[in-house]
Short mmCIF file of C-alpha atoms in Angstrom, two decimals:
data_model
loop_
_atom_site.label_atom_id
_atom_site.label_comp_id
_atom_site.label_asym_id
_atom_site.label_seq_id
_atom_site.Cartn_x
_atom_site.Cartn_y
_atom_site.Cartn_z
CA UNK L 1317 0.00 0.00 0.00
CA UNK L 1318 1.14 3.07 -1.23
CA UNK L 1319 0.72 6.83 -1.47
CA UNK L 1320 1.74 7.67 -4.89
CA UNK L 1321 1.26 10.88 -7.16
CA UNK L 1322 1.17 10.00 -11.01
CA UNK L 1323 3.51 11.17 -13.25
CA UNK L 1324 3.25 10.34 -16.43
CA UNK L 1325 1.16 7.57 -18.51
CA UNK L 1326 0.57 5.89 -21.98
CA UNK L 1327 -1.99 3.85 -23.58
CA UNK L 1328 -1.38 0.99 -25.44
CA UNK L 1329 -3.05 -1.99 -27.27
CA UNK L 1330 -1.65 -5.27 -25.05
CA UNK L 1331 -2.52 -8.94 -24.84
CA UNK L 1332 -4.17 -10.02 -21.45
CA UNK L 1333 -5.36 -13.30 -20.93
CA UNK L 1334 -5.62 -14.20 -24.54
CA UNK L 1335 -7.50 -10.56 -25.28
CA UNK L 1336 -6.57 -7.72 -26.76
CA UNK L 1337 -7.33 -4.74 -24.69
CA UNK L 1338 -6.46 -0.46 -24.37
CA UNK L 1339 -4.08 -0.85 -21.01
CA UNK L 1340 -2.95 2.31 -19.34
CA UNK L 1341 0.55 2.06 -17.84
CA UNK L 1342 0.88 5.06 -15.27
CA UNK L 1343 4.58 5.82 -14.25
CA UNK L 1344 3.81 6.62 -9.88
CA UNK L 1345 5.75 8.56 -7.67
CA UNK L 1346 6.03 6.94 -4.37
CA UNK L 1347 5.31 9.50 -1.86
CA UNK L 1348 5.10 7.07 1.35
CA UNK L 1349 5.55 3.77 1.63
CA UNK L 1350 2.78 2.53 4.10
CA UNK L 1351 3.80 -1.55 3.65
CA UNK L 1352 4.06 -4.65 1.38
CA UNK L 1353 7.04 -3.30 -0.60
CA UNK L 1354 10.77 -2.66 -0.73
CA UNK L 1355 11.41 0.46 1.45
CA UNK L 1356 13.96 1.34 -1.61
CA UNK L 1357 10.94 1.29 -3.89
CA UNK L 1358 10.66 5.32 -5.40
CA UNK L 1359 8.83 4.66 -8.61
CA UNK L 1360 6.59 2.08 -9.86
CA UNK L 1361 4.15 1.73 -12.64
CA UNK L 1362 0.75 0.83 -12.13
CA UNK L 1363 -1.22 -0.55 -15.06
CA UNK L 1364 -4.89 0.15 -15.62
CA UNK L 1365 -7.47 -1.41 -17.72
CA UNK L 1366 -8.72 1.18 -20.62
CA UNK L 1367 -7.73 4.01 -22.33
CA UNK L 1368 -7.24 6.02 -25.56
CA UNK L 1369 -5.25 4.57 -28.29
CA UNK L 1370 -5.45 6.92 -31.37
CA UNK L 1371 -9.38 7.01 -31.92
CA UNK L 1372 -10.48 4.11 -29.77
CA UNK L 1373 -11.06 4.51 -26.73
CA UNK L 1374 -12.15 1.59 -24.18
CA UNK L 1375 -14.03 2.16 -20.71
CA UNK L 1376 -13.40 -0.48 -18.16
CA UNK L 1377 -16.20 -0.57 -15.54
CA UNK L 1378 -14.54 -0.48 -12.20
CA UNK L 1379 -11.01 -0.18 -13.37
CA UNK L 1380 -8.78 2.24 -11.35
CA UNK L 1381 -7.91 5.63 -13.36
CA UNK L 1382 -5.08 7.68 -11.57
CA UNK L 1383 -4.79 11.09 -13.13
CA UNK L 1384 -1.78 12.73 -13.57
CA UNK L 1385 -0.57 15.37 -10.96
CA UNK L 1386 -2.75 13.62 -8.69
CA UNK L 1387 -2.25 12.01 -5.53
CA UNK L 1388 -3.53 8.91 -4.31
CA UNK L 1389 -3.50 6.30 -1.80
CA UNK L 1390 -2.95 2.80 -4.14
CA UNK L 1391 -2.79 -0.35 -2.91
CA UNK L 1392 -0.96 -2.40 -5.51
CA UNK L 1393 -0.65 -6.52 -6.79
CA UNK L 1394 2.77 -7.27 -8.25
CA UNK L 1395 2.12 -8.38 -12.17
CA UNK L 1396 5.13 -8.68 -13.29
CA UNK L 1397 8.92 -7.28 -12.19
CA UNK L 1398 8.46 -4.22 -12.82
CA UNK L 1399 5.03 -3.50 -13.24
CA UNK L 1400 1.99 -3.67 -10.48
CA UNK L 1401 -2.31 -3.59 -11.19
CA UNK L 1402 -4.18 -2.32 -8.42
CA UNK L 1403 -5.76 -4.51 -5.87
CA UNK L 1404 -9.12 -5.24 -6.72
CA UNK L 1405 -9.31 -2.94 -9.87
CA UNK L 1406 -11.15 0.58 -8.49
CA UNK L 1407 -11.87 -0.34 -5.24
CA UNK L 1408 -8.01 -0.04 -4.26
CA UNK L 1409 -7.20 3.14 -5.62
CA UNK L 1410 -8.26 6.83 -3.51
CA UNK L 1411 -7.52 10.25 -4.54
CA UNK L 1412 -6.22 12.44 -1.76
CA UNK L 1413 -8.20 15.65 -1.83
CA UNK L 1414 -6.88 18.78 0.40
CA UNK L 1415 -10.10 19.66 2.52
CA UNK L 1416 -9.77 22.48 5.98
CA UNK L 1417 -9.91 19.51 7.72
CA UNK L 1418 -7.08 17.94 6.36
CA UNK L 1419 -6.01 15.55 3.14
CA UNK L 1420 -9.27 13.39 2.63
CA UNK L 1421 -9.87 9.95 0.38
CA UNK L 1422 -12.47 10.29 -1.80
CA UNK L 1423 -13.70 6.99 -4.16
CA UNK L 1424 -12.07 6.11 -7.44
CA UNK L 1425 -13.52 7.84 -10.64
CA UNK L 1426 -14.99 4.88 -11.44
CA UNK L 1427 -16.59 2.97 -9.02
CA UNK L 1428 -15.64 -0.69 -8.49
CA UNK L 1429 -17.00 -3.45 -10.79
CA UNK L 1430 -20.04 -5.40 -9.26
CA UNK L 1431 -18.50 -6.93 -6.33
CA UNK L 1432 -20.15 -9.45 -3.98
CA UNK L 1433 -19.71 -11.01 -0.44
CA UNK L 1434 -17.42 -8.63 1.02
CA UNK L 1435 -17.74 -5.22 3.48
CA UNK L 1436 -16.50 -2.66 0.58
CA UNK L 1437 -13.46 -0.94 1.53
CA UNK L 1438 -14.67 1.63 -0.69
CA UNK L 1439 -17.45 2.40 2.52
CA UNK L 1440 -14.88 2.34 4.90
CA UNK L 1441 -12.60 4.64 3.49
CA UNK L 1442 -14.37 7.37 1.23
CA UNK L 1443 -14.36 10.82 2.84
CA UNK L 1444 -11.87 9.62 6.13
CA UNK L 1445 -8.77 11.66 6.70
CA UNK L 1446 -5.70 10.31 5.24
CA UNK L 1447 -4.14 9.66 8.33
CA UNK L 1448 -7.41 7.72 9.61
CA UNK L 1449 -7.09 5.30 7.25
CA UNK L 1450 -3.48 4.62 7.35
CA UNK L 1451 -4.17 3.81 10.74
CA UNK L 1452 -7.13 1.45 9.83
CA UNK L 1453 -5.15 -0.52 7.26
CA UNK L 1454 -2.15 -1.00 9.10
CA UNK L 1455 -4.23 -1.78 12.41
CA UNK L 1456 -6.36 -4.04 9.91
CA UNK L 1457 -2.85 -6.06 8.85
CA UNK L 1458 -1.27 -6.43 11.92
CA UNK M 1170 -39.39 2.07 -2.68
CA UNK M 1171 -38.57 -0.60 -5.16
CA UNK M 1172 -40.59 -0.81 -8.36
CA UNK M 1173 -40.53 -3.40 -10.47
CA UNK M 1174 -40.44 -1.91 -14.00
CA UNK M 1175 -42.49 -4.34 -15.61
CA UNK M 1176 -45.57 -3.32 -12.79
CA UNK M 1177 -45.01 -0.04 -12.90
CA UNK M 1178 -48.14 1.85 -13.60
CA UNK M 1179 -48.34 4.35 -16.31
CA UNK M 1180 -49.28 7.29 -14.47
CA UNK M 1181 -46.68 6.80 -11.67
CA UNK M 1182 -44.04 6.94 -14.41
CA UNK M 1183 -45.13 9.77 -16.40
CA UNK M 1184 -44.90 11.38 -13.03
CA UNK M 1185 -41.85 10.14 -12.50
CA UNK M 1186 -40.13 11.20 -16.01
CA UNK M 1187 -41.93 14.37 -15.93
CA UNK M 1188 -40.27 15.50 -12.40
CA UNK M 1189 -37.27 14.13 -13.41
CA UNK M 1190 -36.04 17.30 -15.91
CA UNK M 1191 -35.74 18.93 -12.09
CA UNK M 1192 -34.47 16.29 -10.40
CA UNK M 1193 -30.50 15.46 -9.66
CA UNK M 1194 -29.72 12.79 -12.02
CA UNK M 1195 -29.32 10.15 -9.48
CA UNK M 1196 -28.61 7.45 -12.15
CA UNK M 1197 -24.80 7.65 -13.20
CA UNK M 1198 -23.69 7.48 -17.14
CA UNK M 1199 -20.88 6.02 -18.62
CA UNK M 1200 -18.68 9.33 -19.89
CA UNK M 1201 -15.33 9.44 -21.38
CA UNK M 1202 -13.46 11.48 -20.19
CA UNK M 1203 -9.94 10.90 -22.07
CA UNK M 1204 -7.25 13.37 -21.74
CA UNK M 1205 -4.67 11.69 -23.62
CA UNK M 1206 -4.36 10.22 -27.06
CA UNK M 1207 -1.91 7.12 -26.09
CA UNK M 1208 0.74 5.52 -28.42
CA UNK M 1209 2.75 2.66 -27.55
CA UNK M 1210 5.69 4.11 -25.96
CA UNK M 1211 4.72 7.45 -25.94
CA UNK M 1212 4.98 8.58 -21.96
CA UNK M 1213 2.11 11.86 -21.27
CA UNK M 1214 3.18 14.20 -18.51
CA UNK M 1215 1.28 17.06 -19.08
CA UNK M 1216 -1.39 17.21 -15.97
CA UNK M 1217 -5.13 15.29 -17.01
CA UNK M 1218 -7.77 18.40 -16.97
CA UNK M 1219 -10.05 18.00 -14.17
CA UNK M 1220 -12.71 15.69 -14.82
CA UNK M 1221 -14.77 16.06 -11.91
CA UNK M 1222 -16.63 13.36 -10.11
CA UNK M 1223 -19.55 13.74 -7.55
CA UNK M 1224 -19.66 12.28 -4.14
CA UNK M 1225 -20.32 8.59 -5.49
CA UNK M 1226 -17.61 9.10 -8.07
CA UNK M 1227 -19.93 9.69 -11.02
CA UNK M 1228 -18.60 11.79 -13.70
CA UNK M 1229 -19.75 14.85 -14.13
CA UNK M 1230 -18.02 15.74 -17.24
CA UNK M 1231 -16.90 14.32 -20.83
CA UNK M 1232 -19.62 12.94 -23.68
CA UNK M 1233 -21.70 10.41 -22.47
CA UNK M 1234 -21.23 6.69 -24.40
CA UNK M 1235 -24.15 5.71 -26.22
CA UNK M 1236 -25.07 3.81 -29.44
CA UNK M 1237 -25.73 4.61 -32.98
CA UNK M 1238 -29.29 4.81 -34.41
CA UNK M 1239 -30.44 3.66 -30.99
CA UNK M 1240 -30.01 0.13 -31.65
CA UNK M 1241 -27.36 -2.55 -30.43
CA UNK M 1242 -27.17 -6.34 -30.57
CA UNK M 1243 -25.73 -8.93 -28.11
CA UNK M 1244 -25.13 -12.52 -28.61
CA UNK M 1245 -23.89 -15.28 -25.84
CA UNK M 1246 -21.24 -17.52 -25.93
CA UNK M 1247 -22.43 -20.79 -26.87
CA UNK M 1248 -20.72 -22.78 -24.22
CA UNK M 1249 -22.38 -21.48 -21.23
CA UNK M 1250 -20.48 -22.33 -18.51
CA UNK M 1251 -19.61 -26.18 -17.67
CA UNK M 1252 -17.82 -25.74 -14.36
CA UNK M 1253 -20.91 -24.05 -13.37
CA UNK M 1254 -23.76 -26.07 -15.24
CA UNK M 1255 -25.58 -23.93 -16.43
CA UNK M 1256 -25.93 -24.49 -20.26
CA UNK M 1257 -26.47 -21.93 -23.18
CA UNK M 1258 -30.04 -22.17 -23.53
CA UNK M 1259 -30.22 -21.17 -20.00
CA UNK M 1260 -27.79 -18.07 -19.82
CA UNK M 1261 -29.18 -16.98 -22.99
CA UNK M 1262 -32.65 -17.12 -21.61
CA UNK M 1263 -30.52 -14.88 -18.70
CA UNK M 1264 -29.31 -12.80 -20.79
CA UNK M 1265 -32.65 -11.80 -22.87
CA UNK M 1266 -34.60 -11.44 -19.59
CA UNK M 1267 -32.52 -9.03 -18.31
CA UNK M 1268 -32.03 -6.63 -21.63
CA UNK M 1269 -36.63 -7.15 -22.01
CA UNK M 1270 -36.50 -5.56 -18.12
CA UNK M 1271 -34.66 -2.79 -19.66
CA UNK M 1272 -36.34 -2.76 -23.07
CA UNK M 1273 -39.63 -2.99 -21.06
CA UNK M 1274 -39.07 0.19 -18.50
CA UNK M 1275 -42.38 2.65 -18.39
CA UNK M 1276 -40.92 5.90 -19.21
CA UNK M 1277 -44.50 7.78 -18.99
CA UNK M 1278 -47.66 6.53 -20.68
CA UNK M 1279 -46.70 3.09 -20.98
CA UNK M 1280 -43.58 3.92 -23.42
CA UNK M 1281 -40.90 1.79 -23.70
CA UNK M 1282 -37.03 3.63 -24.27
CA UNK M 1283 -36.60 4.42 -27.68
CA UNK M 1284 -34.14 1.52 -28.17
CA UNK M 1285 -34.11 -1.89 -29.91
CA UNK M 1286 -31.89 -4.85 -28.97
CA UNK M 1287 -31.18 -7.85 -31.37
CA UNK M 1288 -29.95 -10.85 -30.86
CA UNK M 1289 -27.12 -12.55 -32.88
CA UNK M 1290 -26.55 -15.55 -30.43
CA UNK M 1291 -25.16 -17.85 -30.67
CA UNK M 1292 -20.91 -16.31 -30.49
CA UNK M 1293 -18.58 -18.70 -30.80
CA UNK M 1294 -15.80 -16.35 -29.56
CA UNK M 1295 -15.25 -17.02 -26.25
CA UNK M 1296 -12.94 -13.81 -25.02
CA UNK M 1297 -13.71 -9.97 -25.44
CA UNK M 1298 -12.42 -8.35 -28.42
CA UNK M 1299 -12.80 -5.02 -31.12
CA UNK M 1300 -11.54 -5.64 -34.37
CA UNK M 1301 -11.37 -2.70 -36.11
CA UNK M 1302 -10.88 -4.02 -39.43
CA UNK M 1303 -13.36 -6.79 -39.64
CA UNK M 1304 -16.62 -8.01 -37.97
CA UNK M 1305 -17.53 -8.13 -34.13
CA UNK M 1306 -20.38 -9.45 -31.85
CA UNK M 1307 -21.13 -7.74 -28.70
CA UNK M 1308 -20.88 -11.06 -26.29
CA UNK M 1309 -22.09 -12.20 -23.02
CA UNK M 1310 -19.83 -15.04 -22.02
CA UNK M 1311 -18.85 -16.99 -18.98
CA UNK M 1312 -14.45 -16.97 -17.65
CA UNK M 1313 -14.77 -20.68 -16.40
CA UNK M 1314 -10.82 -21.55 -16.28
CA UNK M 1315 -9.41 -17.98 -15.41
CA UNK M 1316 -9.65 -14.45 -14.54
CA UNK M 1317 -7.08 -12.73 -16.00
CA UNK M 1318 -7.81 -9.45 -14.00
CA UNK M 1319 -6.20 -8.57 -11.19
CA UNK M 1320 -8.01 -10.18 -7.89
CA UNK M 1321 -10.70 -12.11 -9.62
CA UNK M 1322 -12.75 -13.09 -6.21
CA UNK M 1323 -13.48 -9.44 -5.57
CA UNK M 1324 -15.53 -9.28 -9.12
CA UNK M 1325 -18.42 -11.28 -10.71
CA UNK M 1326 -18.47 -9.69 -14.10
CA UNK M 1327 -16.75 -7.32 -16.27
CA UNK M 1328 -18.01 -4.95 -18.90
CA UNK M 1329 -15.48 -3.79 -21.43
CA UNK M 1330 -16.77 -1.04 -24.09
CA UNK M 1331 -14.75 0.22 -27.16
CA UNK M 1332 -15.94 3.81 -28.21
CA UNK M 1333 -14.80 6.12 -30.79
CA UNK M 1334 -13.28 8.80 -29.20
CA UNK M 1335 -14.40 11.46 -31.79
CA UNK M 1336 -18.32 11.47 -31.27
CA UNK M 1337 -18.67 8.52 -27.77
CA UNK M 1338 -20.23 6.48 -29.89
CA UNK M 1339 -19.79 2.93 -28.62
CA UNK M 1340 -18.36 0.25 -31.12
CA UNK M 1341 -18.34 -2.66 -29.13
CA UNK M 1342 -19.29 -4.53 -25.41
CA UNK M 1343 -18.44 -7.72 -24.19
CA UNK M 1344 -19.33 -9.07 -21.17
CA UNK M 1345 -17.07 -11.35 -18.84
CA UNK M 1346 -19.08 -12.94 -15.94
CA UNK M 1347 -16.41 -13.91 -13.54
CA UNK M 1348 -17.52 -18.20 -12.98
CA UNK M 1349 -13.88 -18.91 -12.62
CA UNK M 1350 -14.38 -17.31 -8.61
CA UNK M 1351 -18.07 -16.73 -8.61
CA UNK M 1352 -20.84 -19.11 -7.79
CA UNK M 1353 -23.95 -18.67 -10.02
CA UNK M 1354 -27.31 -19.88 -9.83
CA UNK M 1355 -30.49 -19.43 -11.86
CA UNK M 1356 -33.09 -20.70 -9.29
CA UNK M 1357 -35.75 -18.50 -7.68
CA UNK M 1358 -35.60 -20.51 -4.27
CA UNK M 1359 -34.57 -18.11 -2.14
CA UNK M 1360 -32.42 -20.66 0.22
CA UNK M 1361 -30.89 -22.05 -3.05
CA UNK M 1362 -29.48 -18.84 -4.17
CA UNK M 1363 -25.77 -17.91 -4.18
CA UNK M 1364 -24.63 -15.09 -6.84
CA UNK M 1365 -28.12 -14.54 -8.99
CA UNK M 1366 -26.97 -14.43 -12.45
CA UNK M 1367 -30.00 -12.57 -13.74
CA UNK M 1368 -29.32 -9.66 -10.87
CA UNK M 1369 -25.78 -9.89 -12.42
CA UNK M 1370 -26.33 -9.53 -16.06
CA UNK M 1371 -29.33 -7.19 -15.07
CA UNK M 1372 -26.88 -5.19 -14.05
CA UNK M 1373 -24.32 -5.89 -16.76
CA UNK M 1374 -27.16 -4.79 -19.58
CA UNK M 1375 -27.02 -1.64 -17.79
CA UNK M 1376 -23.34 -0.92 -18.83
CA UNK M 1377 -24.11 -2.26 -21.92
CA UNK M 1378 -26.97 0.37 -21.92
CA UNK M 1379 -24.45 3.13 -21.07
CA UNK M 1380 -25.19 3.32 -17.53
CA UNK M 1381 -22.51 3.41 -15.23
CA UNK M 1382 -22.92 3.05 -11.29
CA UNK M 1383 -24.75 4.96 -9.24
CA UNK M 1384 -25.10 5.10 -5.51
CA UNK M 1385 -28.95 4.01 -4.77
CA UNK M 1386 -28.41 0.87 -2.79
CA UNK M 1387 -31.45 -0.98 -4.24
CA UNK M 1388 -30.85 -0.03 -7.51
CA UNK M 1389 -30.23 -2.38 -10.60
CA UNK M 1390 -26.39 -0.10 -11.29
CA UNK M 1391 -25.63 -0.06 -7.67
CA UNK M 1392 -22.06 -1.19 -7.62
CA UNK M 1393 -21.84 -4.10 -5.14
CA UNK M 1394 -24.48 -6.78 -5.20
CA UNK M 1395 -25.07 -9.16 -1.53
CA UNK M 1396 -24.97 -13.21 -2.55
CA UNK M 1397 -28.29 -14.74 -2.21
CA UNK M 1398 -29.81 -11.14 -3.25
CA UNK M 1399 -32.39 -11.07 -6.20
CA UNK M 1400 -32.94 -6.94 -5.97
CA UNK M 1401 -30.96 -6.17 -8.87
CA UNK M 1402 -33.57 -8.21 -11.08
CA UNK M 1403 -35.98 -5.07 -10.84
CA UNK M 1404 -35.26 -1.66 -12.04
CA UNK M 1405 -35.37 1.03 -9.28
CA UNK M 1406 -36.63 4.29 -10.05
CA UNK M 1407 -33.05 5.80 -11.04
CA UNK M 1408 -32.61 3.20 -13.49
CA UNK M 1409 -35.74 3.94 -15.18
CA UNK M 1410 -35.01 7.63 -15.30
CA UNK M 1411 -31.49 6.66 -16.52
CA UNK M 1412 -32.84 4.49 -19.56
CA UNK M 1413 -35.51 7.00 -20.36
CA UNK M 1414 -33.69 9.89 -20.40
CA UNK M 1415 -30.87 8.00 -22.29
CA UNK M 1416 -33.39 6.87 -24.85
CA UNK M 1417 -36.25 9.11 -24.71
CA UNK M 1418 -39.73 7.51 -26.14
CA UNK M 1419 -40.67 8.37 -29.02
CA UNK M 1420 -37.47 9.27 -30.71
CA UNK M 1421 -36.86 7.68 -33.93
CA UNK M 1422 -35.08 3.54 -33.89
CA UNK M 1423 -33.26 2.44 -37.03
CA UNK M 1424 -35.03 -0.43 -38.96
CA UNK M 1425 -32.23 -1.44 -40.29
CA UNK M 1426 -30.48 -4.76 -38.33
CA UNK M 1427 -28.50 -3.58 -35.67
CA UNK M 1428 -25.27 -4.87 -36.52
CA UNK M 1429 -22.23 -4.72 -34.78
CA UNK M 1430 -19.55 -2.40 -36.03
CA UNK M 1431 -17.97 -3.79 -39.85
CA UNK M 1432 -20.64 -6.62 -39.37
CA UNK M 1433 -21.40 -9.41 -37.01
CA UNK M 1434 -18.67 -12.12 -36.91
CA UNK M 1435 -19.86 -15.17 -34.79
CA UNK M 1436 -16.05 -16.27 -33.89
CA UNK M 1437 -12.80 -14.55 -32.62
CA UNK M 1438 -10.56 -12.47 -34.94
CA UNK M 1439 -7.89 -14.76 -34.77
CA UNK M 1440 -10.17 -17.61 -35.98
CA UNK M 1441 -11.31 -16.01 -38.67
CA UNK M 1442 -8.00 -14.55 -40.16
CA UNK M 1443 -7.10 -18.50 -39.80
CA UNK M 1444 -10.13 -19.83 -41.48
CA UNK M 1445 -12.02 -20.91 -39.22
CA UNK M 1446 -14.68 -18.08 -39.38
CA UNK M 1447 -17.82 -17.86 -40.97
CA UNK M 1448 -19.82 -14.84 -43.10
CA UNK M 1449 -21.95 -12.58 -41.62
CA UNK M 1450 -24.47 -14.04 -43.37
CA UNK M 1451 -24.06 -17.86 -42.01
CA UNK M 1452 -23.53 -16.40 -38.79
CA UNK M 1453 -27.35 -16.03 -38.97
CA UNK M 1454 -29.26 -18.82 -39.97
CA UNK M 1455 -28.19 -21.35 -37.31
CA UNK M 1456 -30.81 -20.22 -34.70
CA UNK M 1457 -34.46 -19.83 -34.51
CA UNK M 1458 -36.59 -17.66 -32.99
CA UNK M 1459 -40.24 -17.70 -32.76
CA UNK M 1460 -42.39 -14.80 -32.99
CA UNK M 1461 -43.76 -13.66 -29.39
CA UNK M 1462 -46.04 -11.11 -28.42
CA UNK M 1463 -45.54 -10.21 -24.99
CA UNK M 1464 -48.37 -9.22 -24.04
CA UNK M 1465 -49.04 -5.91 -21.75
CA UNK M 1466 -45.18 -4.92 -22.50
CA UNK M 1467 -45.54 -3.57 -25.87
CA UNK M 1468 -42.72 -5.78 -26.67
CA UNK M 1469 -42.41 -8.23 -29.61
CA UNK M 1470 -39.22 -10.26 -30.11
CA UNK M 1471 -39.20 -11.00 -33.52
CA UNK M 1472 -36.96 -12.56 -36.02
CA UNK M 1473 -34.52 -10.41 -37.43
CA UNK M 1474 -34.10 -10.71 -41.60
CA UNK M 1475 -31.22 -13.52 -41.00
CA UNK M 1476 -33.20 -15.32 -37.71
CA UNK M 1477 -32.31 -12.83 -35.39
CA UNK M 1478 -34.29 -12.37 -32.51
CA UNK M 1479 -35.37 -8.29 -31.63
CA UNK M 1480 -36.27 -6.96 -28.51
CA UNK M 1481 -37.82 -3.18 -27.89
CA UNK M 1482 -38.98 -0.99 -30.13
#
């Protein structure tokens, strides 16, 4: 778990699972390193499903979207060496929004795909201070 | 209150679609919202422009998706899903019941949305794809031996929808329904019930629709769904304000087939660049479809000019 601010990102047709599909590969600053990764870790990229390529575009509902300039608080899945998807697609990704009463997490752009079963995080964490839930998710691993 | 659409009375919805020119659109559509044109290795710094979001993360800007001429088509993978057992007839039954609920919505006066929905099934293709340089099929289809997304348990389906970025229009949706970490069941015995698949692709139809999620917790696009739950077989009132107002009654359909984008290929690409695929026109005649009035619905599913079935106006 991370909090990142985005940097820079590109589009690209890409094979997953036998499929053809828009990815978006978004180059992250790591900010703080809250746990699960090498302290060493400064920058990371994150890859998304959907995006622009040329004239096509492709929407992913529930897929994460980090935009650029923008920080968030990402909880990432290893995919490869050097390149992580977010944990359960929008539901592990919050933009950090500066409020009077401090930096806030508000819910992905797009909301998570239909999910079952489990308490949403998304619930838990929307509109708590960042701090708050730093606290939560660390208490919540221990 | 929960309303089942196809009960709905005809006054109560005029009133309801009438109101709803003042009301905050509570229903959520799909928007794009792109800020960069990507290229393979082509990093964008320059900052995204805002593209701001409400409090349930509905989009407030960028061109909503929708389809051409008001008409789209769907087919379902013809293997239905083996590890589950639940066969094609059956998820195509699924899959038609929940795009009639939609189809079927009283938007005022006992009008259906100006849309029509055919139906190409059976696909043969059994993964999402958009070829953009030969035919498609908009596909419902089951993931029985993987989920290639990240976290698979924490999702029971996936819509995918290519767009052309010029105008929104949408070129293409598939449909994966997640059975490789899901447990689906078609019964209406409330004890026997585990992830409904018709609350599921209920739901799904309403991405297909252009609907994205909103934040209503008994509503069809609500974003999470509780196992055992049928609610998200019924339309709630945003959803029927979101497929009105999406596809107003009264507004012209096309008559012409609804076919996907370049025309309707039955298989994957790959299959038919190798050989294996078959003409639009073949694609058609394998299935019947028998002409049904339903009555009290205003809907007729019909057979298309190559054995397609049609549902809506």
């Amino acid at each position: 778990m991370l909090v990142v601010t985005a940097v820079a990102k590109r589009s690209s047709w890409q094979t997953i699972g036998g499929t053809r599909r828009i990815v978006t590969d978004t180059r992250v600053r790591v900010d703080e390193l809250v746990s699960g990764m090498d302290p060493s870790t400064t920058e990371l990229v994150v890859r998304t499903l959907g995006g622009v390529v040329g004239n096509v575009g492709q929407v992913v509902e529930g897929s994460a979207e980090l935009t650029l300039g923008e920080q968030s608080l990402t909880f990432v899945t290893q995919l490869d060496t050097a390149l992580f998807g977010v944990t359960a697609m929008g539901q592990g990704h919050y933009p950090i929004m500066t409020e009077a009463r401090g930096r806030i997490l508000r819910p992905n752009r797009q909301l998570p795909a239909l999910v079952g079963g489990k308490p949403s995080a998304v619930e838990t964490l929307r509109g708590r201070l960042l701090t708050e839930s730093l606290a939560l998710v660390r208490a919540e691993r221990r | 209150m929960r309303r089942p659409a196809r009960v709905l009375a005809a006054a109560c919805a005029a009133s309801l679609i009438a109101s709803s020119a003042y009301a905050r659109d509570d229903y959520c559509r799909t928007k794009a919202c792109d800020n960069h044109v990507g290229y393979d290795d082509v990093w964008q710094t320059e900052p995204d422009p805002p593209c701001d979001v409400d409090g349930d993360g509905c989009r407030l800007e960028g061109q909503p998706l929708y389809w051409p001429k008001s008409c789209l088509s769907f087919a379902v993978q013809q293997d239905g899903s083996r590890t589950q057992g639940i066969d094609f007839d059956t998820v195509h039954g699924v899959v038609e019941q929940a795009f009639t609920t939609w189809m079927s919505a009283d938007c005022g006066e006992g009008q259906p949305p100006s849309m029509r929905v055919d139906d190409f099934s059976p696909a043969t293709c059994d993964h999402p794809e958009y070829n953009s340089d030969q035919g498609n099929a908009n596909v419902f289809m089951f993931r029985d031996n993987d989920w290639p997304h990240v976290d698979g348990e924490d999702t029971l389906a996936l819509t995918t929808i290519t767009y052309n970025r010029e105008n929104a229009q949408i070129f293409d949706a598939d449909v994966e329904i997640n059975s490789y970490a899901s447990t689906f069941t078609t019964t209406d015995e409330p004890g026997e019930i585990r992830d409904d698949l018709l609350a599921v692709l209920t739901h799904e139809a309403g991405h297909f629709l252009g609907l994205s999620h909103d934040g209503n917790s008994p509503a069809t696009m609500y974003k999470q769904y509780s196992p055992g739950s049928i609610t998200q077989r019924d339309l709630y009132e945003s959803d029927i304000r979101g497929i009105c107002e999406i596809y107003p009654p009264g507004e012209p359909v096309s008559q012409d087939e609804c076919v996907p984008r370049h025309g309707y290929m039955r298989s994957c690409a790959v299959e038919q660049k190798s050989g294996c695929g078959i003409s639009p026109e073949q694609a058609g005649n394998g299935r019947s479809a028998a002409l049904v009035a339903l009555v009290g619905l205003g809907l007729v599913l019909r057979r298309g000019r190559l054995g397609r079935r049609r549902l809506g106006t």
